[in-house]
Amino acid sequence: MPDQTNLSPADAAKLAASRAAIALVKDGMKLGLGTGSTAVIMVRELAARVKAEGLNLRCAATSQGTADLATSLGLTVESLDQIGWLDLTIDGADEVDPDLNLIKGGGGAHLREKIVARASDRMVVIADPAKVVETLGAFHLPVEVIPFGEQVTERLIRETLQAQDLGKRPILMRKRDDQPYVTDEGNHIFDLSLEAIPDPVHLARSLAAIPGVVEHGLFLGICDLAIIGQPDGNVIELRGEEADDVSDDLLFGEGEDE
């Protein structure tokens, strides 16, 4: 178990949030495990608790990296299809707004993360205070695209942004070692530098309608609880009262601009 006093303030906050989320886990649960630096801390804490208490859990991972880590620590990892519906997913976020809308995908796993989160009774986000924002968009928005025709897809994304007065900022192809970053599903990622997203629902719906776009990093109406860790070990819980309404808007098209 890490010593909180030897951690940076950000990592101490991530640890506090992770421990608070892990306290929600009960024996026999089916869990979704997130991806990213905060999720790494959470998975380690979860494995320690499972070992100490002998919990019987079935876990679905949102990335191969998380699956490998969890398996190495003794957690039971299965595919989502093997497990079926999940009781709880615990994941990090790049940004969290007051309504618990999120930007995710800094780790390149937002496609699987969204599938796993939507296949859960409850999604809990763990984060440090720097991730809490008033308006989404300062963090780049990841958009996963298929490699085929990606220049056309980029053009359509740019036209969509221009139509919403968001088109003056760059669209960057994510790279690793000077080559396009490849997701676990074999796709590429465009990172949209938008500064602010005044209407996330409209943008989410517009991006999802573009051929070639596999998934975007706007998680709207999905998170049920955000646990924001503090460097001193305390946590603040944020609950989203409007989550179900936003989710219904995206799924069924309610709330369209007239």
PDB file of C-alpha atoms in Angstrom, residues 2-175:
ATOM      1  CA  PRO A   2       1.556   3.345  -0.968  1.00  0.00           C
ATOM      2  CA  ASP A   3       2.439   5.885   1.693  1.00  0.00           C
ATOM      3  CA  GLN A   4       0.337   8.960   0.958  1.00  0.00           C
ATOM      4  CA  THR A   5       2.906  11.262   2.570  1.00  0.00           C
ATOM      5  CA  ASN A   6       5.541  10.357  -0.047  1.00  0.00           C
ATOM      6  CA  LEU A   7       3.310  11.141  -3.046  1.00  0.00           C
ATOM      7  CA  SER A   8       2.917  14.323  -5.061  1.00  0.00           C
ATOM      8  CA  PRO A   9      -0.237  16.302  -4.215  1.00  0.00           C
ATOM      9  CA  ALA A  10      -1.906  15.080  -7.433  1.00  0.00           C
ATOM     10  CA  ASP A  11      -1.054  11.427  -6.790  1.00  0.00           C
ATOM     11  CA  ALA A  12      -2.117  11.717  -3.154  1.00  0.00           C
ATOM     12  CA  ALA A  13      -5.479  13.040  -4.349  1.00  0.00           C
ATOM     13  CA  LYS A  14      -5.801  10.202  -6.884  1.00  0.00           C
ATOM     14  CA  LEU A  15      -5.044   7.683  -4.155  1.00  0.00           C
ATOM     15  CA  ALA A  16      -7.666   9.183  -1.845  1.00  0.00           C
ATOM     16  CA  ALA A  17     -10.293   9.068  -4.607  1.00  0.00           C
ATOM     17  CA  SER A  18      -9.327   5.498  -5.501  1.00  0.00           C
ATOM     18  CA  ARG A  19      -9.651   4.286  -1.935  1.00  0.00           C
ATOM     19  CA  ALA A  20     -13.055   5.931  -1.548  1.00  0.00           C
ATOM     20  CA  ALA A  21     -14.290   4.296  -4.765  1.00  0.00           C
ATOM     21  CA  ILE A  22     -12.894   0.893  -3.823  1.00  0.00           C
ATOM     22  CA  ALA A  23     -14.894   1.113  -0.588  1.00  0.00           C
ATOM     23  CA  LEU A  24     -18.035   0.858  -2.755  1.00  0.00           C
ATOM     24  CA  VAL A  25     -17.004  -2.575  -4.041  1.00  0.00           C
ATOM     25  CA  LYS A  26     -18.810  -5.569  -2.544  1.00  0.00           C
ATOM     26  CA  ASP A  27     -18.095  -9.270  -2.709  1.00  0.00           C
ATOM     27  CA  GLY A  28     -19.527 -10.904  -5.814  1.00  0.00           C
ATOM     28  CA  MET A  29     -19.615  -7.732  -7.893  1.00  0.00           C
ATOM     29  CA  LYS A  30     -18.976  -7.519 -11.619  1.00  0.00           C
ATOM     30  CA  LEU A  31     -16.703  -4.520 -12.154  1.00  0.00           C
ATOM     31  CA  GLY A  32     -15.522  -2.375 -15.042  1.00  0.00           C
ATOM     32  CA  LEU A  33     -11.930  -1.208 -14.657  1.00  0.00           C
ATOM     33  CA  GLY A  34     -10.914   2.081 -16.269  1.00  0.00           C
ATOM     34  CA  THR A  35      -7.742   3.201 -18.001  1.00  0.00           C
ATOM     35  CA  GLY A  36      -5.231   5.945 -17.235  1.00  0.00           C
ATOM     36  CA  SER A  37      -2.922   7.078 -14.457  1.00  0.00           C
ATOM     37  CA  THR A  38      -5.682   7.324 -11.858  1.00  0.00           C
ATOM     38  CA  ALA A  39      -7.105   3.958 -12.866  1.00  0.00           C
ATOM     39  CA  VAL A  40      -3.680   2.371 -12.383  1.00  0.00           C
ATOM     40  CA  ILE A  41      -3.720   3.495  -8.750  1.00  0.00           C
ATOM     41  CA  MET A  42      -7.301   2.258  -8.378  1.00  0.00           C
ATOM     42  CA  VAL A  43      -6.525  -1.184  -9.815  1.00  0.00           C
ATOM     43  CA  ARG A  44      -3.589  -1.600  -7.447  1.00  0.00           C
ATOM     44  CA  GLU A  45      -5.743  -0.601  -4.472  1.00  0.00           C
ATOM     45  CA  LEU A  46      -8.510  -2.943  -5.607  1.00  0.00           C
ATOM     46  CA  ALA A  47      -6.096  -5.859  -5.943  1.00  0.00           C
ATOM     47  CA  ALA A  48      -4.743  -5.195  -2.451  1.00  0.00           C
ATOM     48  CA  ARG A  49      -8.248  -5.238  -0.986  1.00  0.00           C
ATOM     49  CA  VAL A  50      -9.194  -8.400  -2.872  1.00  0.00           C
ATOM     50  CA  LYS A  51      -6.087 -10.139  -1.535  1.00  0.00           C
ATOM     51  CA  ALA A  52      -6.658  -8.924   2.034  1.00  0.00           C
ATOM     52  CA  GLU A  53     -10.373  -9.757   2.180  1.00  0.00           C
ATOM     53  CA  GLY A  54     -10.668 -12.657  -0.266  1.00  0.00           C
ATOM     54  CA  LEU A  55     -13.295 -10.904  -2.370  1.00  0.00           C
ATOM     55  CA  ASN A  56     -14.759 -12.767  -5.324  1.00  0.00           C
ATOM     56  CA  LEU A  57     -14.949 -10.323  -8.237  1.00  0.00           C
ATOM     57  CA  ARG A  58     -15.255 -10.539 -12.012  1.00  0.00           C
ATOM     58  CA  CYS A  59     -13.633  -7.658 -13.870  1.00  0.00           C
ATOM     59  CA  ALA A  60     -13.894  -6.292 -17.408  1.00  0.00           C
ATOM     60  CA  ALA A  61     -11.018  -4.035 -18.490  1.00  0.00           C
ATOM     61  CA  THR A  62     -11.313  -0.993 -20.738  1.00  0.00           C
ATOM     62  CA  SER A  63      -7.901  -1.494 -22.350  1.00  0.00           C
ATOM     63  CA  GLN A  64      -5.302  -4.159 -22.856  1.00  0.00           C
ATOM     64  CA  GLY A  65      -2.972  -2.245 -20.559  1.00  0.00           C
ATOM     65  CA  THR A  66      -5.495  -2.334 -17.713  1.00  0.00           C
ATOM     66  CA  ALA A  67      -6.223  -6.005 -18.378  1.00  0.00           C
ATOM     67  CA  ASP A  68      -2.522  -6.865 -18.199  1.00  0.00           C
ATOM     68  CA  LEU A  69      -2.023  -4.900 -14.973  1.00  0.00           C
ATOM     69  CA  ALA A  70      -5.105  -6.347 -13.288  1.00  0.00           C
ATOM     70  CA  THR A  71      -4.197  -9.917 -14.267  1.00  0.00           C
ATOM     71  CA  SER A  72      -0.633  -9.480 -13.015  1.00  0.00           C
ATOM     72  CA  LEU A  73      -2.025  -8.401  -9.641  1.00  0.00           C
ATOM     73  CA  GLY A  74      -4.263 -11.457  -9.339  1.00  0.00           C
ATOM     74  CA  LEU A  75      -7.619  -9.990 -10.345  1.00  0.00           C
ATOM     75  CA  THR A  76      -9.989 -12.084 -12.452  1.00  0.00           C
ATOM     76  CA  VAL A  77     -10.322 -10.397 -15.838  1.00  0.00           C
ATOM     77  CA  GLU A  78     -12.817 -11.567 -18.439  1.00  0.00           C
ATOM     78  CA  SER A  79     -14.282 -10.072 -21.591  1.00  0.00           C
ATOM     79  CA  LEU A  80     -17.365  -7.901 -21.254  1.00  0.00           C
ATOM     80  CA  ASP A  81     -19.353 -10.411 -23.288  1.00  0.00           C
ATOM     81  CA  GLN A  82     -18.361 -13.202 -20.889  1.00  0.00           C
ATOM     82  CA  ILE A  83     -19.454 -11.224 -17.850  1.00  0.00           C
ATOM     83  CA  GLY A  84     -22.492  -9.453 -19.255  1.00  0.00           C
ATOM     84  CA  TRP A  85     -23.972  -6.467 -17.443  1.00  0.00           C
ATOM     85  CA  LEU A  86     -21.768  -4.884 -14.778  1.00  0.00           C
ATOM     86  CA  ASP A  87     -22.641  -3.653 -11.307  1.00  0.00           C
ATOM     87  CA  LEU A  88     -20.103  -0.840 -11.219  1.00  0.00           C
ATOM     88  CA  THR A  89     -17.443   0.793 -13.381  1.00  0.00           C
ATOM     89  CA  ILE A  90     -14.683   2.874 -11.800  1.00  0.00           C
ATOM     90  CA  ASP A  91     -12.691   5.090 -14.145  1.00  0.00           C
ATOM     91  CA  GLY A  92     -10.807   8.362 -14.308  1.00  0.00           C
ATOM     92  CA  ALA A  93     -11.543  11.438 -16.411  1.00  0.00           C
ATOM     93  CA  ASP A  94      -9.637  14.243 -18.100  1.00  0.00           C
ATOM     94  CA  GLU A  95     -12.339  16.787 -17.235  1.00  0.00           C
ATOM     95  CA  VAL A  96     -15.476  16.770 -15.065  1.00  0.00           C
ATOM     96  CA  ASP A  97     -18.051  19.578 -15.162  1.00  0.00           C
ATOM     97  CA  PRO A  98     -20.691  20.420 -12.498  1.00  0.00           C
ATOM     98  CA  ASP A  99     -23.286  18.185 -14.220  1.00  0.00           C
ATOM     99  CA  LEU A 100     -20.809  15.271 -14.291  1.00  0.00           C
ATOM    100  CA  ASN A 101     -20.312  15.520 -18.023  1.00  0.00           C
ATOM    101  CA  LEU A 102     -16.831  14.318 -18.885  1.00  0.00           C
ATOM    102  CA  ILE A 103     -14.039  14.457 -21.392  1.00  0.00           C
ATOM    103  CA  LYS A 104     -12.193  11.157 -21.519  1.00  0.00           C
ATOM    104  CA  GLY A 105      -9.736   9.578 -23.895  1.00  0.00           C
ATOM    105  CA  GLY A 106      -6.374  11.045 -22.929  1.00  0.00           C
ATOM    106  CA  GLY A 107      -5.200   7.458 -22.626  1.00  0.00           C
ATOM    107  CA  GLY A 108      -6.698   6.511 -25.983  1.00  0.00           C
ATOM    108  CA  ALA A 109      -9.253   4.072 -24.566  1.00  0.00           C
ATOM    109  CA  HIS A 110     -12.475   6.103 -24.654  1.00  0.00           C
ATOM    110  CA  LEU A 111     -14.241   3.726 -27.067  1.00  0.00           C
ATOM    111  CA  ARG A 112     -13.944   0.743 -24.741  1.00  0.00           C
ATOM    112  CA  GLU A 113     -14.396   2.980 -21.714  1.00  0.00           C
ATOM    113  CA  LYS A 114     -17.731   4.235 -23.007  1.00  0.00           C
ATOM    114  CA  ILE A 115     -18.956   0.747 -23.908  1.00  0.00           C
ATOM    115  CA  VAL A 116     -18.052  -0.576 -20.460  1.00  0.00           C
ATOM    116  CA  ALA A 117     -19.517   2.443 -18.660  1.00  0.00           C
ATOM    117  CA  ARG A 118     -22.819   2.141 -20.517  1.00  0.00           C
ATOM    118  CA  ALA A 119     -22.924  -1.563 -19.692  1.00  0.00           C
ATOM    119  CA  SER A 120     -22.917  -0.777 -15.966  1.00  0.00           C
ATOM    120  CA  ASP A 121     -25.575  -0.045 -13.387  1.00  0.00           C
ATOM    121  CA  ARG A 122     -23.348   2.721 -12.080  1.00  0.00           C
ATOM    122  CA  MET A 123     -20.281   4.633 -13.268  1.00  0.00           C
ATOM    123  CA  VAL A 124     -18.064   6.257 -10.658  1.00  0.00           C
ATOM    124  CA  VAL A 125     -15.331   8.658 -11.734  1.00  0.00           C
ATOM    125  CA  ILE A 126     -12.227   9.197  -9.631  1.00  0.00           C
ATOM    126  CA  ALA A 127     -10.113  12.308 -10.120  1.00  0.00           C
ATOM    127  CA  ASP A 128      -7.873  14.904  -8.549  1.00  0.00           C
ATOM    128  CA  PRO A 129      -9.104  18.514  -8.145  1.00  0.00           C
ATOM    129  CA  ALA A 130      -7.379  19.730 -11.327  1.00  0.00           C
ATOM    130  CA  LYS A 131      -9.846  17.703 -13.402  1.00  0.00           C
ATOM    131  CA  VAL A 132     -12.896  19.650 -12.179  1.00  0.00           C
ATOM    132  CA  VAL A 133     -13.902  22.446 -14.582  1.00  0.00           C
ATOM    133  CA  GLU A 134     -16.834  24.791 -15.065  1.00  0.00           C
ATOM    134  CA  THR A 135     -16.972  24.226 -18.842  1.00  0.00           C
ATOM    135  CA  LEU A 136     -15.603  21.277 -20.797  1.00  0.00           C
ATOM    136  CA  GLY A 137     -13.038  21.829 -23.518  1.00  0.00           C
ATOM    137  CA  ALA A 138      -9.726  23.065 -22.153  1.00  0.00           C
ATOM    138  CA  PHE A 139      -8.466  19.491 -22.417  1.00  0.00           C
ATOM    139  CA  HIS A 140      -8.332  18.322 -26.019  1.00  0.00           C
ATOM    140  CA  LEU A 141     -11.319  16.280 -27.157  1.00  0.00           C
ATOM    141  CA  PRO A 142     -10.282  12.881 -28.556  1.00  0.00           C
ATOM    142  CA  VAL A 143     -12.168  11.550 -31.578  1.00  0.00           C
ATOM    143  CA  GLU A 144     -11.415   7.975 -32.645  1.00  0.00           C
ATOM    144  CA  VAL A 145     -11.629   7.416 -36.409  1.00  0.00           C
ATOM    145  CA  ILE A 146     -11.071   4.479 -38.731  1.00  0.00           C
ATOM    146  CA  PRO A 147      -7.891   4.810 -40.836  1.00  0.00           C
ATOM    147  CA  PHE A 148      -9.782   4.407 -44.119  1.00  0.00           C
ATOM    148  CA  GLY A 149     -10.606   7.819 -45.542  1.00  0.00           C
ATOM    149  CA  GLU A 150      -9.388   9.628 -42.442  1.00  0.00           C
ATOM    150  CA  GLN A 151      -8.545  12.795 -44.401  1.00  0.00           C
ATOM    151  CA  VAL A 152     -12.167  12.980 -45.516  1.00  0.00           C
ATOM    152  CA  THR A 153     -13.267  12.323 -41.934  1.00  0.00           C
ATOM    153  CA  GLU A 154     -11.003  15.129 -40.733  1.00  0.00           C
ATOM    154  CA  ARG A 155     -12.560  17.491 -43.273  1.00  0.00           C
ATOM    155  CA  LEU A 156     -16.069  16.578 -42.115  1.00  0.00           C
ATOM    156  CA  ILE A 157     -15.050  17.090 -38.491  1.00  0.00           C
ATOM    157  CA  ARG A 158     -13.638  20.505 -39.356  1.00  0.00           C
ATOM    158  CA  GLU A 159     -16.839  21.493 -41.184  1.00  0.00           C
ATOM    159  CA  THR A 160     -18.861  20.393 -38.159  1.00  0.00           C
ATOM    160  CA  LEU A 161     -16.710  22.493 -35.837  1.00  0.00           C
ATOM    161  CA  GLN A 162     -16.947  25.527 -38.098  1.00  0.00           C
ATOM    162  CA  ALA A 163     -20.746  25.238 -38.152  1.00  0.00           C
ATOM    163  CA  GLN A 164     -20.672  25.481 -34.343  1.00  0.00           C
ATOM    164  CA  ASP A 165     -18.099  28.310 -34.226  1.00  0.00           C
ATOM    165  CA  LEU A 166     -15.457  25.896 -32.938  1.00  0.00           C
ATOM    166  CA  GLY A 167     -13.367  25.658 -36.099  1.00  0.00           C
ATOM    167  CA  LYS A 168     -10.504  28.069 -35.420  1.00  0.00           C
ATOM    168  CA  ARG A 169      -8.467  25.663 -33.325  1.00  0.00           C
ATOM    169  CA  PRO A 170      -6.209  22.910 -34.692  1.00  0.00           C
ATOM    170  CA  ILE A 171      -7.113  19.272 -35.230  1.00  0.00           C
ATOM    171  CA  LEU A 172      -4.081  17.122 -34.433  1.00  0.00           C
ATOM    172  CA  MET A 173      -3.475  13.498 -35.346  1.00  0.00           C
ATOM    173  CA  ARG A 174      -2.301  11.778 -32.152  1.00  0.00           C
ATOM    174  CA  LYS A 175       1.111  10.200 -32.654  1.00  0.00           C
TER     175      LYS A 175
END
